[in-house]
């Protein structure tokens, strides 16, 4: 089955040259950015980026739109998001294919990513009637106390190349029902998917007679537009997904102006495999976690701690499963692993393998660059490396399909090593022993934001809060009560008596 890429682009309104700024109108006069497909290293289309002055134009419309949007009742905002979800359903195959073209994940995962967008839109629709505040009993007679959640204003969303559309939607759909308007700065590696999403959303706002600047876009350079955005005091919240290095910069600048951040940064996710586990399930889970999306999810499995009794058996199973991974064009059915995002990513994988070897690691399989079959140089064989201990390279996040195997003989020791890395996003244990499972999930267990039993580290559902601890940044996006980060809380006390009693029984001047 082949995909007609020209048709995909046409269906999504992508031209050969596009503008990078949107505030209801499309414009841009900055540097031209080329969107290069990692599949063959060829240009898909270009984008004329926004300048810092054009950022101002985007901001001012988003601010105007906020004044209108906050007055639309929550459930009516939900209805708009419902329609955006319908738009995404109608474009699922095309948008999934564009994600594959621009980012390189296999089409099944591209469509899965769009499904996450649809799911979060549905979640946000329900949420739009459930943004509850509490009521409290006042200590004073004839007084009432309650709290309300109000929209924050214009917020900033910075997203990464690896989930170019889903992560925007986690923020955008929730922020929209909360009454915020937003400016999205996508990764410069995936600008076209961002433009396609904007077009789907903008149509819904226009069809409903609302300002499409509720969801605005600015594709611009990090050093100019990105810096301007994080310094902008008028943006009360910046939600940023990407590397720890980027997150530290965002955290420092936004923290310096006492703004809020939601940071979703690096992960170094591990699976602990107990000797009480189902080996078939474990093998499949590790394969999906480590090889899926070519190891470029922030939830990708990077470390596996295996009990010594089953170490050799699992190692053999994994090496044989890795031999069967079909590598190739991610648009072809049957391909399990596509390319890495670019040559730089391939180089950093090569460097990490060299480093691992110098730290005592043994490569069990993979790691080669498939230069002959794929001259663009973006395709690699997924790699398994056996490590004598959790040395420095194992503690780093390398955004590539490298899996480190480590042996353990007691759970406490495994847990200690599991937590002894700077990141704290996702984690898993495979066991049928309830005591081990409960230990892993307890306060003395995994220190991550996500901890699973008998499920791998990646592929989380949107219903839960997504994010992690330590250098992962501490933010939470998507489901549960993550919406609260997109709103400001107000405590209200109303006196319906004819007296003015003071709290704490204070007498003052009476
Ligand atoms: C990311 O890699 O930035 O849990 C997000 C998962 C996906 C989201 C990953 N639902 O793997």
CSV table of C-alpha atoms in Angstrom, one decimal, residues 80 83 199-212:
chain,number,residue,atom,x,y,z
A,80,UNK,CA,-16.2,24.0,20.1
A,83,UNK,CA,-16.1,20.0,16.9
A,199,UNK,CA,-6.1,24.8,10.0
A,200,UNK,CA,-8.4,22.2,11.4
A,201,UNK,CA,-9.0,24.2,14.6
A,202,UNK,CA,-9.3,27.6,12.8
A,203,UNK,CA,-12.1,26.3,10.6
A,204,UNK,CA,-14.2,25.4,13.6
A,205,UNK,CA,-13.8,28.8,15.3
A,206,UNK,CA,-14.6,30.6,12.0
A,207,UNK,CA,-17.7,28.4,11.4
A,208,UNK,CA,-18.9,29.3,14.8
A,209,UNK,CA,-18.3,33.0,14.4
A,210,UNK,CA,-15.5,33.0,16.9
A,211,UNK,CA,-12.0,34.4,16.7
A,212,UNK,CA,-9.6,31.7,15.5
